mmCIF file of C-alpha atoms in Angstrom:
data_model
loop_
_atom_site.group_PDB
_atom_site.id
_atom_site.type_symbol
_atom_site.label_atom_id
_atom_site.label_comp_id
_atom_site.label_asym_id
_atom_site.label_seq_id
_atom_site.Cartn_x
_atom_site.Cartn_y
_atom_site.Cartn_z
ATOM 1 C CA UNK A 1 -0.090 33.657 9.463
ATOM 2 C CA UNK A 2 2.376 35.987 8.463
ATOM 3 C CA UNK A 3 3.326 35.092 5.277
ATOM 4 C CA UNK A 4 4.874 36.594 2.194
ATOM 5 C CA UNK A 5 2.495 36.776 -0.900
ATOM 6 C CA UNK A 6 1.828 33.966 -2.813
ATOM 7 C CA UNK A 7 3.404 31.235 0.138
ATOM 8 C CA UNK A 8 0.304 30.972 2.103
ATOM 9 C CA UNK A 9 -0.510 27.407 0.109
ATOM 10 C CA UNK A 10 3.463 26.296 1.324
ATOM 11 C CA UNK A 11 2.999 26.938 4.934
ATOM 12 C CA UNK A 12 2.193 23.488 5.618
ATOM 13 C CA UNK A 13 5.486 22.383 4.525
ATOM 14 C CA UNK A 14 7.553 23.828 7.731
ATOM 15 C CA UNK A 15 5.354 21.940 10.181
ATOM 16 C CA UNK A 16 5.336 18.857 8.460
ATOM 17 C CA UNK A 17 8.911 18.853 7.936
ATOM 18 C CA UNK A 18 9.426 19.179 11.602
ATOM 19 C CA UNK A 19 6.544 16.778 12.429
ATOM 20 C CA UNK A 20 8.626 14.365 9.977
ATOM 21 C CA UNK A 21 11.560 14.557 11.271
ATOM 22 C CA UNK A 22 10.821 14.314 14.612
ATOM 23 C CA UNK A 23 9.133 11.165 14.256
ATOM 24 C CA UNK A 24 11.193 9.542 12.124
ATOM 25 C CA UNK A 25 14.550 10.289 14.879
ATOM 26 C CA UNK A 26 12.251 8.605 17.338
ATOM 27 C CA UNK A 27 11.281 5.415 15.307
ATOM 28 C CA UNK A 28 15.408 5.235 14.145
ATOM 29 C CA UNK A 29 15.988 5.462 17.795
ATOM 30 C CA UNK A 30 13.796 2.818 18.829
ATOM 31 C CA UNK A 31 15.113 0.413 15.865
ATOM 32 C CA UNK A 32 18.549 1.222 17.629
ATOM 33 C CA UNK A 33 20.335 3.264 15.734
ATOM 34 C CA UNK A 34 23.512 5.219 16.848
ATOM 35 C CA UNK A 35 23.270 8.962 17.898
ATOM 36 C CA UNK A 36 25.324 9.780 14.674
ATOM 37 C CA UNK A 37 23.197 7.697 12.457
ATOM 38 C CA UNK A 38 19.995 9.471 13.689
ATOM 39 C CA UNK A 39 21.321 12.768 13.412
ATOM 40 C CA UNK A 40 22.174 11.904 9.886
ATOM 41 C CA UNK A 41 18.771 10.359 8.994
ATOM 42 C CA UNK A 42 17.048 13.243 10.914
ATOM 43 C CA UNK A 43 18.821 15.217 8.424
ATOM 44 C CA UNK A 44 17.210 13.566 5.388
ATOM 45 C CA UNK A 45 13.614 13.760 7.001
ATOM 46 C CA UNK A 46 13.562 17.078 8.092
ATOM 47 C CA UNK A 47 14.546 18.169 4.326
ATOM 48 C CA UNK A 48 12.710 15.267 2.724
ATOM 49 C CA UNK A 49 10.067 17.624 1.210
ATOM 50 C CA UNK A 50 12.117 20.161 0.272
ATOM 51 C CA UNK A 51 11.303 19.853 -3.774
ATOM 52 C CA UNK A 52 7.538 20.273 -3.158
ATOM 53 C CA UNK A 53 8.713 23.941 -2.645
ATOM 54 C CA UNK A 54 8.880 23.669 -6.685
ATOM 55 C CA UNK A 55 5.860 21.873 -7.527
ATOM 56 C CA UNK A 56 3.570 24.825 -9.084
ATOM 57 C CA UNK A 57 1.196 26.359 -6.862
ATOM 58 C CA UNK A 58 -1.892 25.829 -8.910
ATOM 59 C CA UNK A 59 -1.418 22.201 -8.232
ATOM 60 C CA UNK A 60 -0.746 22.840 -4.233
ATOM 61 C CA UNK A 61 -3.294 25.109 -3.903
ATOM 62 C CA UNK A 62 -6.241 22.980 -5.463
ATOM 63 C CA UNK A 63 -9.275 21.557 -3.284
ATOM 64 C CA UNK A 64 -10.587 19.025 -5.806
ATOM 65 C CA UNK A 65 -9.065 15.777 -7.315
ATOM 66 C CA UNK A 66 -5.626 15.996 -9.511
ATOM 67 C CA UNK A 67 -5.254 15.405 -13.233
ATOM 68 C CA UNK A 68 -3.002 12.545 -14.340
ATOM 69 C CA UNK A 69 -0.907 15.695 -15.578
ATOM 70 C CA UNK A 70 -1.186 17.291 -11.927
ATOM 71 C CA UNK A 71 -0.185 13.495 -10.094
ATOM 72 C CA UNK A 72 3.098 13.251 -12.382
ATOM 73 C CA UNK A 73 3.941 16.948 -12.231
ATOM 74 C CA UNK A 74 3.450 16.615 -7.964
ATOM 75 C CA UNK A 75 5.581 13.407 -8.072
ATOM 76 C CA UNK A 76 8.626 14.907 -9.210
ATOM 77 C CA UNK A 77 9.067 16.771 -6.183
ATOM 78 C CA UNK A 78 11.449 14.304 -4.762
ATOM 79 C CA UNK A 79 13.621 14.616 -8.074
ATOM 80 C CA UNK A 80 13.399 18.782 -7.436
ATOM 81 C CA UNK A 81 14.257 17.732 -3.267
ATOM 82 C CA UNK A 82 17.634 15.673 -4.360
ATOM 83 C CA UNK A 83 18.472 18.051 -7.414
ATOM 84 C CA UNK A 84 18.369 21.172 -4.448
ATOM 85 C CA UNK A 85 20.235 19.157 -2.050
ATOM 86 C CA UNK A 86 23.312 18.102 -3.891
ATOM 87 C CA UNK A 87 24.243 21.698 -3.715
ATOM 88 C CA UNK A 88 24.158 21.760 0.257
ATOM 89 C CA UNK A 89 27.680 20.950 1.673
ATOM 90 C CA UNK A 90 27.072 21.017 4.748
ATOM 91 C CA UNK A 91 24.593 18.155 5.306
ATOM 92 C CA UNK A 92 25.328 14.747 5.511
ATOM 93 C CA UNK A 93 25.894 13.060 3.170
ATOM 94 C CA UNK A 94 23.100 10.948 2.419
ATOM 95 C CA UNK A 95 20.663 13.260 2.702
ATOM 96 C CA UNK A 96 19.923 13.931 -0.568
ATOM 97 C CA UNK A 97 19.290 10.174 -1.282
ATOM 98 C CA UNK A 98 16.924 10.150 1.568
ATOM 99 C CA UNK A 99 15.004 12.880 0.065
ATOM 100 C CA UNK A 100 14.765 11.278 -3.310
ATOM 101 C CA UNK A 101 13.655 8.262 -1.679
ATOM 102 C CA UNK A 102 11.177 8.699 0.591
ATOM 103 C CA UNK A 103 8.348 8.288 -1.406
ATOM 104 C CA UNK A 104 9.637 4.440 -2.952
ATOM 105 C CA UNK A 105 8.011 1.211 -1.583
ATOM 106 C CA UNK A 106 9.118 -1.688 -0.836
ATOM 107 C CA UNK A 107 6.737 -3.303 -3.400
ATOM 108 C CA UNK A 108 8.103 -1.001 -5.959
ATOM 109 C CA UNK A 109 4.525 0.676 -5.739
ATOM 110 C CA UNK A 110 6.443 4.127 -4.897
ATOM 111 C CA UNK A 111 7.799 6.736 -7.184
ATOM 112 C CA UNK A 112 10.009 8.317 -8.745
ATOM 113 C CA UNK A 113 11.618 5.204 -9.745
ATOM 114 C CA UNK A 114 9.328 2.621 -8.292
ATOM 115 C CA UNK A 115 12.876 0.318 -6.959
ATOM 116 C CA UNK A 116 12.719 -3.127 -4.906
ATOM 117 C CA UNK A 117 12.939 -2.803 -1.484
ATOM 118 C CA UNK A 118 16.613 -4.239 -1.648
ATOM 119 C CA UNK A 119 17.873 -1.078 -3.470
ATOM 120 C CA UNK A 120 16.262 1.387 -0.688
ATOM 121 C CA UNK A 121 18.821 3.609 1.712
ATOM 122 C CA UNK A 122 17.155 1.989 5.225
ATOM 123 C CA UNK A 123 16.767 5.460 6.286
ATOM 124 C CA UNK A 124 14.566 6.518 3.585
ATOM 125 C CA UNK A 125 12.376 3.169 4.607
ATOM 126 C CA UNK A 126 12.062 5.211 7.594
ATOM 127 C CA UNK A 127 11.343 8.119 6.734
ATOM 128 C CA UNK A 128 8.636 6.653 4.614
ATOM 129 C CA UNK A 129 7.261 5.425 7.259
ATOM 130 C CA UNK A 130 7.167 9.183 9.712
ATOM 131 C CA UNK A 131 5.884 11.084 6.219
ATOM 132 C CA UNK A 132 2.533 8.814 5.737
ATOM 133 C CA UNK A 133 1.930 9.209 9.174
ATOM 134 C CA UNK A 134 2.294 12.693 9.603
ATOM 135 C CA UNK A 135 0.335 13.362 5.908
ATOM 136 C CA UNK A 136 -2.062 11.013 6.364
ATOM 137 C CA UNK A 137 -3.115 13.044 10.453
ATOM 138 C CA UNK A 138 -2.389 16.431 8.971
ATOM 139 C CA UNK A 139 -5.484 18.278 7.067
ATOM 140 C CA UNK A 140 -4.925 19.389 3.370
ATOM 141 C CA UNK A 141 -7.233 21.183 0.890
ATOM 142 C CA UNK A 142 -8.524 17.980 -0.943
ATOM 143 C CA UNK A 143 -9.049 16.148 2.684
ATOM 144 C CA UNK A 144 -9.762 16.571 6.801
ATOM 145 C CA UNK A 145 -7.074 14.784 8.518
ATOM 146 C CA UNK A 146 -7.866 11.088 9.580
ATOM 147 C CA UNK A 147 -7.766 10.285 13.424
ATOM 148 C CA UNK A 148 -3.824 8.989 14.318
ATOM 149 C CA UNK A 149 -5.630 5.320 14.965
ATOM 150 C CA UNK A 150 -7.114 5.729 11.701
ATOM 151 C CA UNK A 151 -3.877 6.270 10.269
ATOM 152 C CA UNK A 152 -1.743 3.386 12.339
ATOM 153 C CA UNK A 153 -4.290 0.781 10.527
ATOM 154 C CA UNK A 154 -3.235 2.139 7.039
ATOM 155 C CA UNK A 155 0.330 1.916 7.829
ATOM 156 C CA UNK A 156 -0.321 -1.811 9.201
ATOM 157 C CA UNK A 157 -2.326 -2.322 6.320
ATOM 158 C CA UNK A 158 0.611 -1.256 3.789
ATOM 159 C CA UNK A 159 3.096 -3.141 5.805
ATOM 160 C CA UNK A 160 1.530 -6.772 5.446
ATOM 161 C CA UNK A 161 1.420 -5.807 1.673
ATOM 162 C CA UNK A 162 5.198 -4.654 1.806
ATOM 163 C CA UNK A 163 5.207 -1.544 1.273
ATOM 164 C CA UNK A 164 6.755 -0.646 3.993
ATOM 165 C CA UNK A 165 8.918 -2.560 6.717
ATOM 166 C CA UNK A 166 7.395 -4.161 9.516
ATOM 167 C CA UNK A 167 10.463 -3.106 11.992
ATOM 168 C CA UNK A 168 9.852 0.624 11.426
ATOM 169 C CA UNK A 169 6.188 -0.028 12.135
ATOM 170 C CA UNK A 170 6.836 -1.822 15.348
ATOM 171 C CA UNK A 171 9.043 0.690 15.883
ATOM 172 C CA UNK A 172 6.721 3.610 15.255
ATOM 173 C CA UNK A 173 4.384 1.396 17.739
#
């Protein structure tokens, strides 16, 4: 509640980053992954986001529907997240491709570069995966938050249509 001026539309963004990363560690750790590999995926989720930090704050900020304008400008947040990124040194390396993306679909239905599932890092498939859940049970100006059961169906839903893997959701399951 303490925030500087002007952040108080951002302060979602911490607790979804966390909520994020947390679940996707625990869905790469049920799909079997080694300690190192989920410590460098958890890496990528937790920073995933990062770019919406320079999405304008009109745009974050607004309770009714987005413009076309608004959609495009808000969808170039994971170009902003890897652009910030490469400049880190001390993350793993891969973390920046995570970030960009997270937000792709198997279907190529995702954005920014709507790719086949074949040219998707397998721990941004995850961390696909931990972000719809935790946006879709989280509440946000334009929406309440669904119910977590609500949410599971959607994800099932998307997954018989390929958006994203099954694994991860049996995994999240």
């Amino acid at each position: 509640d303490d925030l500087p001026p002007g952040m108080e539309d951002l302060s979602y963004l911490p607790t979804h980053a966390v909520r994020v990363g947390v679940l996707a560690v625990n869905i790469a750790t049920m799909m079997g992954y080694s300690d190192r590999q989920v410590y460098e995926l958890g890496y990528g989720a937790l920073l995933a986001d990062l770019g919406m930090t320079r999405v304008p704050r009109a745009i974050l900020r607004k309770s009714g529907e987005l413009s076309e304008v608004e959609i495009s400008e808000l969808k170039r947040h994971p170009i902003h997240s890897i652009n910030m990124l490469q400049n880190f040194r001390m993350i793993p390396h891969s973390s920046p491709l995570i970030a960009y993306q997270s937000h792709e679909r198997g279907d190529r239905s995702g954005y920014p570069k709507n790719r086949p599932d074949k040219l998707l890092h397998r721990f941004s498939k995850i961390v696909s995966v931990a972000d719809i859940y935790c946006a879709t049970t989280a509440p946000r100006v334009h929406r309440p938050a669904r119910l977590p059961y609500k949410a599971i169906e959607e994800l099932l839903r998307i997954s018989l249509e390929a958006k994203v893997p099954r694994g991860c959701m049996e995994a999240l399951l």
